[in-house]
mmCIF file with all atom_site columns, C-alpha atoms in Angstrom:
data_model
loop_
_atom_site.group_PDB
_atom_site.id
_atom_site.type_symbol
_atom_site.label_atom_id
_atom_site.label_alt_id
_atom_site.label_comp_id
_atom_site.label_asym_id
_atom_site.label_entity_id
_atom_site.label_seq_id
_atom_site.pdbx_PDB_ins_code
_atom_site.Cartn_x
_atom_site.Cartn_y
_atom_site.Cartn_z
_atom_site.occupancy
_atom_site.B_iso_or_equiv
_atom_site.pdbx_formal_charge
_atom_site.auth_seq_id
_atom_site.auth_comp_id
_atom_site.auth_asym_id
_atom_site.auth_atom_id
_atom_site.pdbx_PDB_model_num
ATOM 1  C CA . MET A 1 1  ? -76.262 163.277 50.840 1.00 46.00 ? 11 MET A CA 1
ATOM 2  C CA . GLY A 1 2  ? -78.571 162.913 53.567 1.00 51.00 ? 12 GLY A CA 1
ATOM 3  C CA . ASP A 1 3  ? -78.827 166.623 54.248 1.00 66.00 ? 13 ASP A CA 1
ATOM 4  C CA . LEU A 1 4  ? -80.662 167.409 50.979 1.00 74.00 ? 14 LEU A CA 1
ATOM 5  C CA . PRO A 1 5  ? -83.506 169.747 52.176 1.00 79.00 ? 15 PRO A CA 1
ATOM 6  C CA . LEU A 1 6  ? -87.178 168.223 52.837 1.00 79.00 ? 16 LEU A CA 1
ATOM 7  C CA . LYS A 1 7  ? -88.754 169.905 49.212 1.00 78.00 ? 17 LYS A CA 1
ATOM 8  C CA . ILE A 1 8  ? -85.824 167.468 47.331 1.00 80.00 ? 18 ILE A CA 1
ATOM 9  C CA . ARG A 1 9  ? -86.180 164.509 49.633 1.00 81.00 ? 19 ARG A CA 1
ATOM 10 C CA . LYS A 1 10 ? -90.048 164.352 48.681 1.00 83.00 ? 20 LYS A CA 1
ATOM 11 C CA . THR A 1 11 ? -89.221 163.839 45.155 1.00 85.00 ? 21 THR A CA 1
ATOM 12 C CA . ILE A 1 12 ? -86.724 160.928 46.090 1.00 87.00 ? 22 ILE A CA 1
ATOM 13 C CA . SER A 1 13 ? -88.502 158.043 44.628 1.00 89.00 ? 23 SER A CA 1
ATOM 14 C CA . PRO A 1 14 ? -89.050 154.479 46.414 1.00 89.00 ? 24 PRO A CA 1
ATOM 15 C CA . TYR A 1 15 ? -86.447 153.432 44.004 1.00 91.00 ? 25 TYR A CA 1
ATOM 16 C CA . SER A 1 16 ? -83.700 154.846 45.910 1.00 92.00 ? 26 SER A CA 1
ATOM 17 C CA . PHE A 1 17 ? -82.557 153.457 49.468 1.00 91.00 ? 27 PHE A CA 1
ATOM 18 C CA . LYS A 1 18 ? -81.146 154.901 52.693 1.00 87.00 ? 28 LYS A CA 1
ATOM 19 C CA . LYS A 1 19 ? -78.818 153.756 55.146 1.00 88.00 ? 29 LYS A CA 1
ATOM 20 C CA . GLY A 1 20 ? -77.924 155.513 58.381 1.00 85.00 ? 30 GLY A CA 1
ATOM 21 C CA . ASN A 1 21 ? -77.308 159.245 57.132 1.00 79.00 ? 31 ASN A CA 1
ATOM 22 C CA . SER A 1 22 ? -76.463 157.784 53.748 1.00 82.00 ? 32 SER A CA 1
ATOM 23 C CA . LEU A 1 23 ? -78.583 158.002 50.470 1.00 82.00 ? 33 LEU A CA 1
ATOM 24 C CA . PHE A 1 24 ? -77.854 155.841 47.383 1.00 87.00 ? 34 PHE A CA 1
ATOM 25 C CA . LEU A 1 25 ? -80.259 157.107 44.926 1.00 88.00 ? 35 LEU A CA 1
ATOM 26 C CA . GLU A 1 26 ? -81.565 155.718 41.665 1.00 88.00 ? 36 GLU A CA 1
ATOM 27 C CA . GLU A 1 27 ? -79.542 157.200 38.890 1.00 86.00 ? 37 GLU A CA 1
ATOM 28 C CA . ASP A 1 28 ? -82.178 158.084 36.144 1.00 87.00 ? 38 ASP A CA 1
ATOM 29 C CA . ASP A 1 29 ? -83.993 160.219 37.976 1.00 91.00 ? 39 ASP A CA 1
ATOM 30 C CA . ASP A 1 30 ? -83.431 160.802 41.795 1.00 91.00 ? 40 ASP A CA 1
ATOM 31 C CA . LEU A 1 31 ? -79.298 161.268 41.359 1.00 90.00 ? 41 LEU A CA 1
ATOM 32 C CA . GLY A 1 32 ? -80.210 164.181 39.034 1.00 91.00 ? 42 GLY A CA 1
ATOM 33 C CA . LYS A 1 33 ? -82.261 165.945 41.215 1.00 89.00 ? 43 LYS A CA 1
ATOM 34 C CA . ALA A 1 34 ? -79.919 165.695 43.835 1.00 87.00 ? 44 ALA A CA 1
ATOM 35 C CA . VAL A 1 35 ? -76.560 166.878 41.724 1.00 88.00 ? 45 VAL A CA 1
ATOM 36 C CA . SER A 1 36 ? -78.743 169.539 40.400 1.00 90.00 ? 46 SER A CA 1
ATOM 37 C CA . PHE A 1 37 ? -79.388 170.896 43.948 1.00 88.00 ? 47 PHE A CA 1
ATOM 38 C CA . TYR A 1 38 ? -76.008 170.598 45.218 1.00 87.00 ? 48 TYR A CA 1
ATOM 39 C CA . LYS A 1 39 ? -74.304 172.416 41.885 1.00 90.00 ? 49 LYS A CA 1
ATOM 40 C CA . GLU A 1 40 ? -76.833 175.319 42.383 1.00 90.00 ? 50 GLU A CA 1
ATOM 41 C CA . SER A 1 41 ? -76.132 175.806 46.114 1.00 88.00 ? 51 SER A CA 1
ATOM 42 C CA . GLY A 1 42 ? -72.396 175.396 45.238 1.00 91.00 ? 52 GLY A CA 1
ATOM 43 C CA . ILE A 1 43 ? -71.867 172.408 47.953 1.00 86.00 ? 53 ILE A CA 1
ATOM 44 C CA . THR A 1 44 ? -69.193 170.015 47.046 1.00 87.00 ? 54 THR A CA 1
ATOM 45 C CA . PHE A 1 45 ? -70.264 166.082 46.674 1.00 81.00 ? 55 PHE A CA 1
ATOM 46 C CA . SER A 1 46 ? -69.066 163.190 45.537 1.00 80.00 ? 56 SER A CA 1
ATOM 47 C CA . VAL A 1 47 ? -70.828 160.462 43.522 1.00 79.00 ? 57 VAL A CA 1
ATOM 48 C CA . LYS A 1 48 ? -69.344 156.813 43.403 1.00 80.00 ? 58 LYS A CA 1
ATOM 49 C CA . TYR A 1 49 ? -70.605 154.316 40.879 1.00 81.00 ? 59 TYR A CA 1
ATOM 50 C CA . ILE A 1 50 ? -70.073 150.918 41.288 1.00 82.00 ? 60 ILE A CA 1
ATOM 51 C CA . ASP A 1 51 ? -71.392 148.185 38.816 1.00 84.00 ? 61 ASP A CA 1
ATOM 52 C CA . TYR A 1 52 ? -72.442 145.106 40.785 1.00 84.00 ? 62 TYR A CA 1
ATOM 53 C CA . LYS A 1 53 ? -72.857 141.763 38.374 1.00 85.00 ? 63 LYS A CA 1
ATOM 54 C CA . SER A 1 54 ? -75.394 140.519 40.801 1.00 85.00 ? 64 SER A CA 1
ATOM 55 C CA . ASP A 1 55 ? -77.854 142.073 43.383 1.00 85.00 ? 65 ASP A CA 1
ATOM 56 C CA . ALA A 1 56 ? -76.138 145.135 45.018 1.00 85.00 ? 66 ALA A CA 1
ATOM 57 C CA . PRO A 1 57 ? -75.878 145.178 48.931 1.00 90.00 ? 67 PRO A CA 1
ATOM 58 C CA . ILE A 1 58 ? -78.248 148.170 49.078 1.00 87.00 ? 68 ILE A CA 1
ATOM 59 C CA . ARG A 1 59 ? -81.071 146.267 47.913 1.00 87.00 ? 69 ARG A CA 1
ATOM 60 C CA . ARG A 1 60 ? -81.177 144.984 51.261 1.00 91.00 ? 70 ARG A CA 1
ATOM 61 C CA . TYR A 1 61 ? -81.348 148.664 52.659 1.00 93.00 ? 71 TYR A CA 1
ATOM 62 C CA . SER A 1 62 ? -84.608 150.697 53.761 1.00 91.00 ? 72 SER A CA 1
ATOM 63 C CA . ARG A 1 63 ? -86.432 152.259 50.506 1.00 91.00 ? 73 ARG A CA 1
ATOM 64 C CA . CYS A 1 64 ? -86.791 155.904 50.568 1.00 86.00 ? 74 CYS A CA 1
ATOM 65 C CA . ASN A 1 65 ? -90.110 157.014 51.299 1.00 79.00 ? 75 ASN A CA 1
ATOM 66 C CA . TYR A 1 66 ? -90.288 160.500 52.139 1.00 69.00 ? 76 TYR A CA 1
ATOM 67 C CA . ASN A 1 67 ? -93.665 160.862 50.371 1.00 63.00 ? 77 ASN A CA 1
ATOM 68 C CA . ASN A 1 68 ? -95.439 159.726 53.275 1.00 51.00 ? 78 ASN A CA 1
#
């Protein structure tokens, strides 16, 4: 999902994370924005949901901060 256009990336909250070319999107709002963009654009994408019982490893990744 690292190929989201700038106009979408600028709306992603700091509750989402990034590592390399991958984004790990907060599910309540940020993921919905990305899913809508991909569906409207006809782009195939995948979403993988993993429920961690404790802190997820992504908590150690960089937070998204496209608003600066």
